[in-house]
Coordinates of C-alpha atoms and ligand atoms in Angstrom, one line a residue:
M12 CA -66.0 114.7 85.6
T13 CA -62.7 113.0 86.7
T14 CA -61.6 113.0 90.3
K15 CA -58.1 113.9 91.3
E16 CA -57.4 110.3 92.0
E17 CA -58.0 109.3 88.4
K18 CA -55.5 111.8 87.1
V19 CA -52.6 109.8 88.6
E20 CA -52.8 106.3 87.2
G21 CA -52.7 103.6 89.8
W22 CA -52.4 105.9 92.8
I23 CA -53.9 104.5 96.0
P24 CA -53.5 107.3 98.6
R25 CA -51.7 106.2 101.7
T26 CA -51.8 109.4 103.8
K27 CA -54.6 111.5 105.2
L28 CA -53.7 114.4 102.9
G29 CA -53.7 112.0 99.9
K30 CA -57.1 110.8 100.8
M31 CA -58.4 114.4 101.2
I32 CA -57.2 115.1 97.7
S33 CA -58.6 112.0 96.1
E34 CA -62.0 112.6 97.8
G35 CA -62.0 116.2 96.5
N36 CA -61.7 118.0 99.8
I37 CA -58.6 119.7 98.6
S38 CA -58.4 120.7 95.0
S39 CA -55.4 123.1 94.8
I40 CA -51.7 123.1 95.8
E41 CA -52.3 126.6 97.2
E42 CA -54.4 125.1 100.0
I43 CA -51.6 122.7 101.0
F44 CA -49.2 125.6 101.4
S45 CA -51.6 127.9 103.1
E46 CA -52.6 125.2 105.6
G47 CA -49.0 124.2 106.1
F48 CA -49.6 120.5 105.2
K49 CA -46.6 118.3 104.8
I50 CA -46.5 116.4 101.5
R51 CA -45.5 112.7 102.0
E52 CA -46.7 111.2 98.7
P53 CA -45.2 112.3 95.4
E54 CA -48.5 111.6 93.6
I55 CA -50.1 114.4 95.5
V56 CA -48.0 116.9 93.5
D57 CA -48.9 115.2 90.2
A58 CA -52.6 115.3 91.1
L59 CA -52.6 119.0 91.9
L60 CA -50.0 120.1 89.3
P61 CA -50.7 117.9 86.3
E62 CA -48.6 120.2 84.1
L63 CA -45.5 119.5 86.2
Q64 CA -42.3 119.0 84.2
E65 CA -39.0 117.3 85.3
E66 CA -35.4 117.6 84.3
V67 CA -32.3 115.6 85.4
I68 CA -29.5 118.0 86.1
N69 CA -26.8 115.7 87.3
I70 CA -25.8 112.0 87.5
N71 CA -22.8 110.9 89.5
L72 CA -21.3 107.6 90.4
V73 CA -20.8 107.4 94.2
Q74 CA -19.0 104.9 96.3
K75 CA -20.5 103.6 99.5
Q76 CA -18.7 101.6 102.1
T77 CA -20.7 98.5 103.2
D78 CA -19.8 95.3 105.2
A79 CA -19.3 93.5 102.0
G80 CA -16.8 96.2 100.7
E81 CA -17.3 99.1 98.3
K82 CA -20.5 99.5 96.5
S83 CA -21.1 101.8 93.5
Q84 CA -24.3 103.6 93.1
F85 CA -25.6 106.3 90.8
K86 CA -26.8 109.5 92.4
A87 CA -29.3 111.6 90.3
I88 CA -30.3 115.2 91.0
V89 CA -33.7 116.0 89.6
V90 CA -35.7 119.2 89.5
V91 CA -39.5 119.5 88.9
G92 CA -41.6 122.6 88.3
N93 CA -44.6 124.0 86.6
R94 CA -42.8 127.1 85.2
D95 CA -45.2 129.2 87.3
G96 CA -44.1 129.5 90.9
Y97 CA -43.7 125.9 92.0
V98 CA -40.3 124.1 92.0
G99 CA -38.8 121.1 93.8
L100 CA -35.3 119.7 93.9
G101 CA -34.5 116.1 95.0
S102 CA -31.9 113.4 94.8
G103 CA -32.0 109.6 94.5
K104 CA -29.4 106.9 94.7
A105 CA -29.6 103.4 93.2
Q106 CA -27.5 100.9 91.3
Q107 CA -29.3 101.6 88.1
V108 CA -29.5 105.1 86.6
R109 CA -33.2 104.8 85.8
T110 CA -34.1 103.9 89.4
A111 CA -31.9 106.7 90.7
I112 CA -33.8 109.2 88.5
Q113 CA -37.1 107.8 89.6
K114 CA -36.2 108.2 93.3
G115 CA -34.8 111.7 92.6
A116 CA -38.0 112.7 90.9
A117 CA -40.2 111.5 93.8
D118 CA -37.9 113.3 96.3
A119 CA -38.1 116.5 94.2
R120 CA -42.0 116.3 94.4
L121 CA -41.9 115.9 98.2
N122 CA -39.6 119.0 98.4
I123 CA -41.8 121.2 96.2
T124 CA -41.9 124.8 97.2
L125 CA -43.6 128.0 96.3
V126 CA -41.5 130.7 94.8
R127 CA -42.5 134.3 95.2
R128 CA -41.9 136.2 92.0
G129 CA -42.0 139.9 91.3
C130 CA -40.3 142.8 89.6
G131 CA -37.6 143.6 92.0
S132 CA -35.2 145.3 89.6
W133 CA -34.7 149.0 90.0
E134 CA -34.0 149.2 86.3
C135 CA -37.4 147.8 85.4
G136 CA -40.4 148.7 87.6
C137 CA -42.9 147.1 85.3
G138 CA -44.6 145.5 88.3
R139 CA -45.1 142.1 86.6
H140 CA -44.0 138.8 88.0
H141 CA -41.2 138.1 85.6
S142 CA -38.3 138.1 88.1
L143 CA -37.9 137.9 91.9
P144 CA -39.3 140.6 94.3
F145 CA -35.9 141.1 96.0
Q146 CA -32.4 139.7 96.1
V147 CA -32.1 136.3 97.9
Q148 CA -29.2 134.1 98.8
G149 CA -28.9 130.4 99.5
K150 CA -26.1 128.2 100.9
C151 CA -25.4 124.5 100.6
G152 CA -22.3 122.4 101.2
G153 CA -19.7 125.1 100.7
V154 CA -21.5 126.9 97.9
Q155 CA -23.2 130.3 98.2
V156 CA -25.6 131.6 95.5
V157 CA -27.1 135.1 95.2
L158 CA -30.1 135.6 92.9
I159 CA -30.5 139.2 91.8
P160 CA -33.7 140.5 90.2
G161 CA -33.1 141.7 86.6
P162 CA -35.1 143.8 84.1
R163 CA -37.6 142.3 81.7
G164 CA -36.0 140.7 78.6
L165 CA -32.7 140.1 80.3
G166 CA -33.2 136.3 80.6
V167 CA -31.5 134.1 83.2
V168 CA -27.8 134.9 83.4
A169 CA -26.6 131.8 85.1
S170 CA -24.9 128.4 84.6
E171 CA -26.8 125.7 82.8
E172 CA -28.0 124.0 86.0
A173 CA -29.2 127.2 87.6
K174 CA -31.0 128.1 84.3
I175 CA -33.0 124.8 84.4
I176 CA -34.0 125.4 88.1
L177 CA -35.0 129.0 87.6
D178 CA -36.8 128.2 84.3
L179 CA -38.9 125.4 86.0
A180 CA -39.7 127.8 88.8
G181 CA -41.0 130.5 86.4
V182 CA -38.3 133.1 87.0
K183 CA -37.6 134.6 83.6
D184 CA -35.1 137.4 84.3
C185 CA -32.4 137.4 86.9
W186 CA -28.7 137.6 87.5
T187 CA -26.8 135.1 89.6
R188 CA -23.6 135.2 91.5
S189 CA -22.0 132.2 93.1
Y190 CA -19.1 131.6 95.5
G191 CA -17.2 128.6 96.9
S192 CA -17.0 125.1 95.3
T193 CA -19.6 126.0 92.5
R194 CA -18.4 123.1 90.3
T195 CA -20.0 120.6 92.8
I196 CA -23.3 120.5 91.0
P197 CA -25.4 118.8 93.7
S198 CA -24.4 121.5 96.2
F199 CA -24.7 124.3 93.7
A200 CA -28.3 123.2 92.7
C201 CA -29.2 122.9 96.4
A202 CA -27.9 126.5 97.0
V203 CA -30.0 127.8 94.1
F204 CA -33.1 126.0 95.5
N205 CA -32.5 127.3 99.0
A206 CA -32.2 130.8 97.7
L207 CA -35.6 130.4 95.9
R208 CA -37.2 129.1 99.1
K209 CA -36.1 132.3 100.8
T210 CA -38.5 134.3 98.6
Y211 CA -41.2 133.2 101.1
S212 CA -39.4 133.3 104.3
F213 CA -40.1 137.0 104.9
V214 CA -43.9 136.7 104.8
T215 CA -46.5 135.1 107.0
P216 CA -48.4 132.0 105.8
K217 CA -51.6 133.9 105.3
D218 CA -49.9 136.0 102.6
W219 CA -49.0 132.8 100.7
V220 CA -52.2 132.7 98.7
G221 CA -53.6 135.3 96.5
Ligands
ZN7 ZN1 -40.2 144.4 85.7

């Protein structure tokens, strides 16, 4: 039998939560959310969600003012998810694209959130978890996004970036509406993520599991 620690190559847990996982005292991501633990090591997410997938949704060159003058850095926006109710969005900056992506992927893991799914479409009523339970909206940096539950078989009616996020979250059928500076991809992605987070803001923590 392999321990959780062996699942993530070279991981030496640095936090109390990380040690609890490597010692087998916590064996599911549900426990982390139901207990309200804060994830401070990206490896925790890999240990508990080994099927996690990641996608880079945007890379930008950003200028930063330093004492030595202007410095160019790449900024990567990365989304991770298990296509079954867990999704995270993160960003990372570095002088090399590859490092920016790695930082963004680690940040996305630390931001992983639980998405409540359901059949909130009045046209459907199948009761399965293929969409969202109700309409949610999210805001970020001048962008507002509304996610509207859709009937089974609809698919995700959204821009490419929103499709990637919703797909990795496990939301199969929904409509989206967006307002504001929606061409600003980092803000747009963040607004979609904030909307997904709201699927759990109307319930108490003890409802999170099961
Ligand atoms: Zn349905």
